[in-house]
XYZ file of C-alpha atoms in Angstrom:
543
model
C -1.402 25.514 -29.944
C 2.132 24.818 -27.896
C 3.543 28.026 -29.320
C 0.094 30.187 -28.801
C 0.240 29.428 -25.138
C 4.021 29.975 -24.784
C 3.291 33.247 -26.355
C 0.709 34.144 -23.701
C 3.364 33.079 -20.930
C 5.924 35.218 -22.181
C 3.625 38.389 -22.229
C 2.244 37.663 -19.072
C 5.735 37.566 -17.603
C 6.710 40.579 -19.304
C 3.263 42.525 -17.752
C 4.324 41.714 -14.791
C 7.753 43.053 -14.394
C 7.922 46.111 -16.294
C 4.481 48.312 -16.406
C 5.273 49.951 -13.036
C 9.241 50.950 -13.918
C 7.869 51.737 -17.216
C 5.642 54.698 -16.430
C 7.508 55.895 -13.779
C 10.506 55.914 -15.412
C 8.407 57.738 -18.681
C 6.447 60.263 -16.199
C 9.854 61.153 -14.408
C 11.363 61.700 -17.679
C 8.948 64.180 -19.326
C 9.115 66.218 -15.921
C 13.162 66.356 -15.735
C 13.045 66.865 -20.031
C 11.076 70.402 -18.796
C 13.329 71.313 -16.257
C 16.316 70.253 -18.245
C 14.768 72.994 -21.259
C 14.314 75.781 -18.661
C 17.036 75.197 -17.140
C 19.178 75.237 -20.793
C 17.321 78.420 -21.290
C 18.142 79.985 -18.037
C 21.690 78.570 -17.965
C 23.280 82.091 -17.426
C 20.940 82.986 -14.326
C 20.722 79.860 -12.906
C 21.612 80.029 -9.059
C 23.368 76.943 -7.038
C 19.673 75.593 -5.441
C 18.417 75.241 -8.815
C 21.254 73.561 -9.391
C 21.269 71.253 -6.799
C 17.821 70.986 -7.285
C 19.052 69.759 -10.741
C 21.332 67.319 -10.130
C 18.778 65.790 -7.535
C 16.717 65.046 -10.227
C 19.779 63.684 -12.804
C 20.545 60.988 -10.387
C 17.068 60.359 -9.282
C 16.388 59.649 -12.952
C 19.584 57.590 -13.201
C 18.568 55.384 -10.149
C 15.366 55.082 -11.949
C 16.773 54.174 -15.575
C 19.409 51.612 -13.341
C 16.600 49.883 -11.680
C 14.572 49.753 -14.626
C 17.057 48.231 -16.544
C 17.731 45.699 -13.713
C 14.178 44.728 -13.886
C 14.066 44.542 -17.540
C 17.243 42.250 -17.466
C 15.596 39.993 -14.553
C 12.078 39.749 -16.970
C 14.311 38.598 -19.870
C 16.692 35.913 -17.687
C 13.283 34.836 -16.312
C 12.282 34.549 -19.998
C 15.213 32.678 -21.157
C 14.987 30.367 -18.165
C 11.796 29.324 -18.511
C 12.170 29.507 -22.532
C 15.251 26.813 -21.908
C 12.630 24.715 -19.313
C 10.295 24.623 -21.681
C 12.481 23.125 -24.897
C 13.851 20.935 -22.323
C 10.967 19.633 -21.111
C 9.734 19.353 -24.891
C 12.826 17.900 -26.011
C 12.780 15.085 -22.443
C 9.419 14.033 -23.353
C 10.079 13.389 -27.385
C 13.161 11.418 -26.274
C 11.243 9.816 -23.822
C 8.415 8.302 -25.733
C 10.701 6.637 -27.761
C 13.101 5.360 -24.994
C 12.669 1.605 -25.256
C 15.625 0.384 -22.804
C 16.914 0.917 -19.415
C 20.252 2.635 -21.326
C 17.959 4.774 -23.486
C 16.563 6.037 -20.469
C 19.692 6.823 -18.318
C 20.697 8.729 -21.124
C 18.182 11.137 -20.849
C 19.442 11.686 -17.124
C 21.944 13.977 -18.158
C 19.703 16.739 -20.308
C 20.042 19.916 -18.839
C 17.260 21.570 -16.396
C 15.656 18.278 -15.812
C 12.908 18.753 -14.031
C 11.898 16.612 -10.378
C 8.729 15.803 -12.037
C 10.924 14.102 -15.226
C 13.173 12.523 -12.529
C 10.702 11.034 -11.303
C 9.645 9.660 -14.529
C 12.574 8.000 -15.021
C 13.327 6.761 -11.855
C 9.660 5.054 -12.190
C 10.323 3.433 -15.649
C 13.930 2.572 -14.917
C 12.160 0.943 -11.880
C 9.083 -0.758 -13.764
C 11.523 -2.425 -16.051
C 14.068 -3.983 -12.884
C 10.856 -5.358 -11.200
C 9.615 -6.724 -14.698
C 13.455 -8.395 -15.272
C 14.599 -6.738 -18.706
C 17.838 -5.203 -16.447
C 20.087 -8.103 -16.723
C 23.632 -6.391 -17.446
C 23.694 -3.065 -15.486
C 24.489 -2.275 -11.454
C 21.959 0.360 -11.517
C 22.325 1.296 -8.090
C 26.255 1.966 -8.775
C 25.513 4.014 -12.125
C 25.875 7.981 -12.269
C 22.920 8.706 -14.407
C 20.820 6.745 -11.746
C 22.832 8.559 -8.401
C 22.068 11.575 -10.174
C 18.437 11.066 -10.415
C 17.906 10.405 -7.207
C 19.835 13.469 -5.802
C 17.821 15.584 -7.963
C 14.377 13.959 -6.012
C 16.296 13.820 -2.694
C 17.172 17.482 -2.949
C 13.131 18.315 -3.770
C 12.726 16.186 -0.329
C 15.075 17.766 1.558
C 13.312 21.123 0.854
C 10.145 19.305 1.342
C 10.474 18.238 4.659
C 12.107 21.745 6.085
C 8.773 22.904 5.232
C 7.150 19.908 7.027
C 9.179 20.058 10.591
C 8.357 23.472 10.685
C 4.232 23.135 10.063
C 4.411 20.013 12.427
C 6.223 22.372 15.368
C 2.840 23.769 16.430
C 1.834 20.239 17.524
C 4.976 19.514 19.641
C 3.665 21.083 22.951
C 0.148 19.379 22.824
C -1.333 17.120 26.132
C -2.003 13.462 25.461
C -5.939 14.434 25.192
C -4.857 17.008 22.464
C -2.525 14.612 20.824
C -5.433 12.612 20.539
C -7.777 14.621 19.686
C -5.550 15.994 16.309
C -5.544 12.052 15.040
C -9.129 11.845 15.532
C -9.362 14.874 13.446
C -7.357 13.741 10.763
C -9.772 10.448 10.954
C -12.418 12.266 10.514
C -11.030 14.090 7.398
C -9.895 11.105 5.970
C -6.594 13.087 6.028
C -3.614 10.663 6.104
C -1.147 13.007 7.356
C 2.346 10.421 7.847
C 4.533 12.944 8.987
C 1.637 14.508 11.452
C 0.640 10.937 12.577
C 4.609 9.523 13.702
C 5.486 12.678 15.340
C 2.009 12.627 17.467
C 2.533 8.561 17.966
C 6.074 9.170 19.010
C 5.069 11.585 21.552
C 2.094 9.985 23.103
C 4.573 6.970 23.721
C 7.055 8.821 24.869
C 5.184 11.248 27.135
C 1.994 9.753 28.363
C 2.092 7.653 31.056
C -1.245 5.333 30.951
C -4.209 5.610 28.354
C -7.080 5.043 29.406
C -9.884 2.948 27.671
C -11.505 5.077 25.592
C -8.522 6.331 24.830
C -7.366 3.601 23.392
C -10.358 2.773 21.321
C -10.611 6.598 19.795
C -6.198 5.865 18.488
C -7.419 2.191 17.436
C -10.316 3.492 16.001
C -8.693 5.977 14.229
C -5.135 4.026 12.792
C -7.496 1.330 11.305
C -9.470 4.257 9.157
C -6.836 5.913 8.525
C -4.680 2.571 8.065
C -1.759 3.549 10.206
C -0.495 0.464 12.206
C 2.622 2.133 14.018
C 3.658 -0.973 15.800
C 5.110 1.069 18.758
C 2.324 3.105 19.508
C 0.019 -0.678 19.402
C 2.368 -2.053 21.795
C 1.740 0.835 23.979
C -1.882 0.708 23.649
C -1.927 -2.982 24.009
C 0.067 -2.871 27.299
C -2.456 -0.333 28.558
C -5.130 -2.051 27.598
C -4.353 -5.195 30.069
C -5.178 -3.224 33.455
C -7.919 -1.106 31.626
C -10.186 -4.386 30.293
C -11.010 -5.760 33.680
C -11.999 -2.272 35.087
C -14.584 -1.833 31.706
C -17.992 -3.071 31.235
C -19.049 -1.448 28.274
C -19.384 -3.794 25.622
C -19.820 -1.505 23.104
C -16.446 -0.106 23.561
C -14.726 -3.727 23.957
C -16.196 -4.346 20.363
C -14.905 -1.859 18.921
C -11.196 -2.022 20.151
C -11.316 -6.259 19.273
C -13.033 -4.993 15.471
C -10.002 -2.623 15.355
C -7.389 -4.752 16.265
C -8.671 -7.079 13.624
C -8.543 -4.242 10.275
C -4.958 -2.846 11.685
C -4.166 -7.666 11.386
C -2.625 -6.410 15.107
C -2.320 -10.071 16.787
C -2.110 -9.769 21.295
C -2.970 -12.796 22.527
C -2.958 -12.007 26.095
C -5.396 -8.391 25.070
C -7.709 -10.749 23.056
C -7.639 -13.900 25.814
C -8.601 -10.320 28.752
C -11.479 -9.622 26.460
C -12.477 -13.579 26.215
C -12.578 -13.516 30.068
C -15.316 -10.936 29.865
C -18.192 -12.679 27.051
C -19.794 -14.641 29.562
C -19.725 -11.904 32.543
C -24.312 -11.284 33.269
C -22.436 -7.519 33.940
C -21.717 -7.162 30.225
C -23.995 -6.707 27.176
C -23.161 -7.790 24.448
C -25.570 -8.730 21.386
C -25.550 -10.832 18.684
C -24.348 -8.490 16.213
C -21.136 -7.750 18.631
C -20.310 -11.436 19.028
C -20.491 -11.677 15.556
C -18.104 -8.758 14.988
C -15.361 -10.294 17.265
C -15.753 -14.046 15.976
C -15.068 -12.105 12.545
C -11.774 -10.569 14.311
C -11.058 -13.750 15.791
C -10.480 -15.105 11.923
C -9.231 -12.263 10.724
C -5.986 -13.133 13.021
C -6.947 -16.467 13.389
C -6.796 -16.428 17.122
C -7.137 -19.880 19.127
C -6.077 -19.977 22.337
C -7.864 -22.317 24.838
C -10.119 -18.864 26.123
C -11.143 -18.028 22.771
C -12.413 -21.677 21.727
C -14.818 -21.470 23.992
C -16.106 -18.637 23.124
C -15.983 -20.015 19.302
C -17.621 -23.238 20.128
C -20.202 -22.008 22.129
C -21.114 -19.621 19.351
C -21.242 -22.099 16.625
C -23.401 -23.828 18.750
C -26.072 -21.270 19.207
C -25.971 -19.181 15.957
C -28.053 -19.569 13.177
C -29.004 -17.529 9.614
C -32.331 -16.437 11.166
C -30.719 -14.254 13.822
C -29.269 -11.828 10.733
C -28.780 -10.761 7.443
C -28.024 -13.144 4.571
C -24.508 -11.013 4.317
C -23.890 -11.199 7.508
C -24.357 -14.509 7.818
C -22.323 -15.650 5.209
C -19.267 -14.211 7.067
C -20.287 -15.703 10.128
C -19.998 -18.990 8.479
C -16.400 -18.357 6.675
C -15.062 -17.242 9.966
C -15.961 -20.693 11.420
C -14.654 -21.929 8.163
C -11.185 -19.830 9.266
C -11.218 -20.838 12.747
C -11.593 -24.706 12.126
C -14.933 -24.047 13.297
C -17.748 -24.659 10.912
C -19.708 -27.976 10.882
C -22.225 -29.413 8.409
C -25.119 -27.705 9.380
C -22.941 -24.270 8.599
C -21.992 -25.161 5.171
C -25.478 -26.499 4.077
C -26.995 -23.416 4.954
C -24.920 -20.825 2.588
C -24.634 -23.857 -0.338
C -28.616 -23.941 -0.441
C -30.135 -22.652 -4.206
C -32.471 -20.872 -1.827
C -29.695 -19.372 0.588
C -27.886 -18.220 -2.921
C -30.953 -17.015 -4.676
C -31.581 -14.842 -1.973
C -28.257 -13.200 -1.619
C -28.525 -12.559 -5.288
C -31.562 -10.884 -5.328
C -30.806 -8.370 -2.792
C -27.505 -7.910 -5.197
C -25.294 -8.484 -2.175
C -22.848 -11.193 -4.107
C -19.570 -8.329 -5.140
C -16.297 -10.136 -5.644
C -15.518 -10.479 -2.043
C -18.440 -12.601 -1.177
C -18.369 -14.721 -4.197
C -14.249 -15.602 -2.988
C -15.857 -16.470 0.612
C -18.429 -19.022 -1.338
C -15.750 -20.429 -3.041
C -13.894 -20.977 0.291
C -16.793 -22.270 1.924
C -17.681 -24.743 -1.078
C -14.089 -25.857 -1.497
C -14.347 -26.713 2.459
C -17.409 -28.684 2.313
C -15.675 -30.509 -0.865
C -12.312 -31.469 0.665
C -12.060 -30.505 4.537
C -15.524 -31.789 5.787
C -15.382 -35.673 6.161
C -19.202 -36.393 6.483
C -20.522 -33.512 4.386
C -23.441 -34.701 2.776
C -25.410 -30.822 1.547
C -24.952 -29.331 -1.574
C -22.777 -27.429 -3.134
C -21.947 -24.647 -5.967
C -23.109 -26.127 -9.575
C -19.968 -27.100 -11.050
C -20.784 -24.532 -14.267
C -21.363 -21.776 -12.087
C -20.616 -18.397 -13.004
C -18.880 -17.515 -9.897
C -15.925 -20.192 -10.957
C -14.862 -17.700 -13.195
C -14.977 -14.270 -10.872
C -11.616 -12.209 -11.409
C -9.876 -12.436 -8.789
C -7.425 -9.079 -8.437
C -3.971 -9.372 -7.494
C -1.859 -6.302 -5.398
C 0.804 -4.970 -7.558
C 3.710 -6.688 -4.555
C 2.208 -9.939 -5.418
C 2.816 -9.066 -9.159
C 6.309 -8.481 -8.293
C 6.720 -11.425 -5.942
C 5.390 -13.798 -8.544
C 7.761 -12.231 -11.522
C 10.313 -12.807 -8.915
C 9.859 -16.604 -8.583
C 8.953 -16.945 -12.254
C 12.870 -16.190 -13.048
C 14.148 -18.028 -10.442
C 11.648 -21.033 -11.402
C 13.300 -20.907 -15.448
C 16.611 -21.082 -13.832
C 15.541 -23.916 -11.520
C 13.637 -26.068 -13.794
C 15.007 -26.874 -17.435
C 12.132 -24.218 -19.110
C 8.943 -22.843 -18.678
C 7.113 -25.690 -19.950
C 7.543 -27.168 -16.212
C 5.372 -25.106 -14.401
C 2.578 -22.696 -14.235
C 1.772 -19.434 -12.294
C -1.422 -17.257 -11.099
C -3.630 -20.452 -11.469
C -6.678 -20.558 -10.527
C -7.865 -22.900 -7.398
C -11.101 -22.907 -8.091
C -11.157 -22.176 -4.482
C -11.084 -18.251 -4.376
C -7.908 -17.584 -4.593
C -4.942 -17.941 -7.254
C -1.980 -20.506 -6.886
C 1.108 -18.237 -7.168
C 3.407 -21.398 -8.982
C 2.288 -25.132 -9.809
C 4.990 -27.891 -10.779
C 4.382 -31.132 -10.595
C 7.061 -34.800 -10.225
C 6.077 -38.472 -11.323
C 7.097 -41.310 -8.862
C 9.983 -41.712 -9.993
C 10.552 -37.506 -9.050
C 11.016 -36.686 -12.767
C 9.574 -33.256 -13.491
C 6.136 -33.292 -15.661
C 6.004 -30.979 -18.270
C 2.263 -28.850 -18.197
C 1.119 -30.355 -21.407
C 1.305 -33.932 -19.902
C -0.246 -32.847 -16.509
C -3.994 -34.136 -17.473
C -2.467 -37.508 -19.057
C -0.311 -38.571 -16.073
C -2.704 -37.723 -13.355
C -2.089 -40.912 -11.272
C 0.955 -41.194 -9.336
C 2.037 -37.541 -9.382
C 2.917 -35.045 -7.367
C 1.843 -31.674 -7.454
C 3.511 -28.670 -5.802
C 2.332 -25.164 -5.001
C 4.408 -22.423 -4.361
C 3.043 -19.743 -2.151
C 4.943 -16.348 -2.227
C 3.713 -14.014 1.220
C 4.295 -10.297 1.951
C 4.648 -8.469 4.332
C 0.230 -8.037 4.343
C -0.196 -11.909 4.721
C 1.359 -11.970 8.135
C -0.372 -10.414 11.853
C 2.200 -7.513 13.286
C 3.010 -8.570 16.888
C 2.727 -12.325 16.130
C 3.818 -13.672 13.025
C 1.166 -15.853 12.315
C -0.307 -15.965 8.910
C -3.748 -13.962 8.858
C -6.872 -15.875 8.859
C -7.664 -16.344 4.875
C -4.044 -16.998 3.841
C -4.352 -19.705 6.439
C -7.568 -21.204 5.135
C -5.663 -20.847 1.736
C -2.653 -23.193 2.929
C -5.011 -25.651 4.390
C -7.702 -25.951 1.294
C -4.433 -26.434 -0.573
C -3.043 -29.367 1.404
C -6.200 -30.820 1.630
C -6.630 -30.957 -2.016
C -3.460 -33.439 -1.874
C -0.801 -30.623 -2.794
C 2.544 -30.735 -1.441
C 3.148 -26.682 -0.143
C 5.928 -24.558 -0.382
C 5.632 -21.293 1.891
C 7.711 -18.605 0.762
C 8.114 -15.589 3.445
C 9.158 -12.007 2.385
C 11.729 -12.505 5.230
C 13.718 -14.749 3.015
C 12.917 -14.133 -0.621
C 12.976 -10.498 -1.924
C 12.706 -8.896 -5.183
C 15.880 -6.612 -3.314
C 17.939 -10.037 -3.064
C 20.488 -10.602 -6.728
C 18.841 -13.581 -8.754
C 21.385 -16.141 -7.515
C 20.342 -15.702 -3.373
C 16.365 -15.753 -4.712
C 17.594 -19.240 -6.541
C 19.806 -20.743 -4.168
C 16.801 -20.048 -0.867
C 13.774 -22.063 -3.527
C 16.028 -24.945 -4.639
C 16.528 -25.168 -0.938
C 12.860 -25.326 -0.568
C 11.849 -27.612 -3.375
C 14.660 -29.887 -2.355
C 12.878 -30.068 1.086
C 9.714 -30.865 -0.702
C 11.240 -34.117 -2.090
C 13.421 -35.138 0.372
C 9.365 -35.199 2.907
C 8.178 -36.849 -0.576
C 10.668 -39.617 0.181
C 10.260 -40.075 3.684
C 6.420 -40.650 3.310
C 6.525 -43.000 0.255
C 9.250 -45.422 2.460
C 7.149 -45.090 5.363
């Protein structure tokens, strides 16, 4: 089948180069073959225009037979070529199905004609098996297989984004309103256009001199659906925002910059504390629906401040299941959770059999409500002092939802996995992506006796009393708010279910442990942090 369609690609390459010379050059040639006859004939009586008119033709048939076989030549280079691009591709991806280690594939670097596409290939697998810690003896950033993979993409780029700058110079001249206008476009389209999308941000902070509200809310709007939080252009629309709020008294539009702010995890506290000022103002509107979008917000950054309490307390106060959907409601209720919020009365009324019969039977209950039960249930077991409702049967089916993981957490959690073996005398000390029973997966578990001797796994359930147990928390750059770097509002709840469960917490940042960092910095920055661990374990057992 291979060599049928290579076949068909070298005749179609062939029809394409030479039919036109070809019948020219034949047509030309039977008419000069006459002439050249006659003109044998005639030889004698032949008189100089005829012979010019001769030797015209001779070298208009040379040019002819010189092109032609220029164009022949070309077809058959182009042939070759893509004969040789085809057995090299063949021959890359034999050799690469049977590559099995970082060496066998930085041999296959050098093949000739290697194609971007295989480069890329490569790159990725050479890549898959750092992150997955089989490269233990090779610098790969210093080898010249590896340099000259990635000058073979960077090369492809390079061309790439010539093309780019010079499609994107159409948009250079546009006004602020027709800057604007392009992203909301691109929204719209669902077209995530990078390049497009920092050249307009770049230029509506650089030339624009205030937005005004709606503005704002059509670019905030707009970077959450199209998930582009460029922190400058926030910080411009932010600052903006602060002498456009008090001016506004739509409350439509104030919901829908605070819901905005809350997908793009952007944290103000001064922008959300403006808006605070104006949920109890008889000029504004708001509804239910719109307080319960921004109490949602306000958990989704986990904002506090003495202004927004209020607000939160007074809303707790007020709000019941009857005034929505069962959906709804249940996020109402794991925001309060979030925001330290929720009291008995909150709790009772999502735990009910009746409450979760009825969310069932509308087949409401994916993955991400079932996590936000498990919160809630896990808050009414351990936060709640005087709880006294029900809560999820302990065979429930919902105990054992999947819960997904990003591929950076992968990566994080291989990362402290080999630091942990190097740490810790083997495996056998400790545990990772275990499940809470909470809604959410601890990253590592190890655990210490009294005496601060580790516990090996297979003795955790007989020495329950008197030990310690750690978790390890790994957090990206996604678990954090951009502006403030607070942790967002369920990794929070996550820290606190976990400490008040009894478990001593170690929170890892991306800032200081990186899969980019050598093995011996990731080591040295977690022994650090266990060691702290102890040394509070201490303090509290003297005290």
């Amino acid at each position: 089948m291979t060599m049928l369609q290579f076949s068909a690609m070298l005749y179609t390459a062939t029809a394409r180069f030479t039919p036109r010379a070809s019948w020219r050059f034949t047509a030309l040639m039977a008419c000069n073959s006459s002439t050249a006859i006659t003109g044998e004939q005639s030889a004698v009586s032949m008189n100089e225009d005829n012979e010019d008119k001769f030797l015209k033709m001779q070298n208009i048939t040379n040019k002819i037979k010189e092109q032609t076989s220029n164009e022949v030549l070309h077809s058959r280079e182009e042939k070759n070529d893509r004969r040789k691009q085809w057995n090299g591709s063949d021959i890359f991806s034999k050799q690469f199905q049977v590559a099995k280690t970082v060496e066998d594939l930085l041999d296959l670097a050098v093949l000739p004609s290697l194609t971007v596409t295989n480069a890329l290939k490569l790159i990725s697998s050479i890549t898959n098996q750092i992150n997955s810690g089989k490269l233990q003896t090779i610098n790969i950033e210093d080898d010249e297989r590896f340099i000259h993979l990635r000058k073979i993409v960077q090369n492809k780029d390079e061309i790439n984004n010539i093309r780019l700058s010079s499609d994107l110079s159409k948009y250079s001249q546009l006004s602020t309103p027709a800057m604007i206008a392009v992203i909301a476009s691109l929204r719209e389209q669902g077209k995530r256009n990078t390049p497009l999308l920092k050249m307009l941000s770049y230029n509506i902070v650089k030339y624009n001199v205030a937005l005004d509200i709606k503005q704002c809310a059509t670019l905030l709007y707009s970077m959450a659906v199209l998930n582009f939080p460029d922190k400058v252009l926030l910080e411009k629309i932010t600052s903006d925002l602060m002498i456009c709020i008090p001016r506004n008294n739509n409350a439509a539009i104030n919901k829908s910059i605070i819901t905005s702010l809350g997908f793009l995890h952007y944290k103000n506290e001064n922008v959300l504390d403006a808006f605070c000022d104006t949920f109890f103002m008889t000029s504004m509107n708001y509804k239910f629906l719109d307080y319960s979008s921004i109490l949602q917000t306000f958990a989704a950054l986990r904002h506090k401040s003495k202004k927004a309490n209020l607000f939160i307390r007074t809303f707790a106060e007020h709000a019941n299941r009857f005034q929505t959907t069962c959906v709804e409601w249940l996020d109402i209720v794991w925001s309060l959770a979030v925001l330290d919020a929720a009291q008995s009365q909150h709790i009772k009324s999502v735990l009910e059999p009746k409450f979760l019969k009825l969310i069932k039977t509308h087949d409401q209950l994916n993955v991400s409500k079932i996590l936000k039960l498990l919160n809630i249930n896990a808050v009414a077991q351990f936060v709640l002092k005087d709880y006294k409702g029900p809560f999820l049967e302990k065979n429930s089916e919902m105990f054992n939802v999947s819960i997904g993981k990003s591929k950076e957490k992968e990566i994080n959690i291989n990362a402290l996995s080999e630091a942990l073996k190097e740490i810790l005398p083997s495996s056998s000390y400790f545990k990772t992506n275990i499940n809470a029973n909470m809604g959410f997966l601890i990253d590592a578990e190890y655990r210490i006796n009294d005496q601060y001797r580790l516990v090996k796994v297979e003795d955790w359930n007989k020495q329950s009393e008197n030990v310690r147990r750690i978790a390890i928390m790994v957090h990206d750059y996604y678990d954090y708010c951009i502006g403030q770097n607070d942790f967002i509002g369920p990794v929070y709840l996550y820290t606190q279910l976990l400490k008040a469960r009894g478990y001593n917490l170690i929170s890892i940042s991306h800032e200081n442990f990186s899969i980019q960092d050598n093995l011996k910095k990731r080591i040295a920055y977690l022994k650090q942090c266990m060691d702290n661990v102890q040394m509070r374990s201490e303090q509290t057992k003297l005290i």
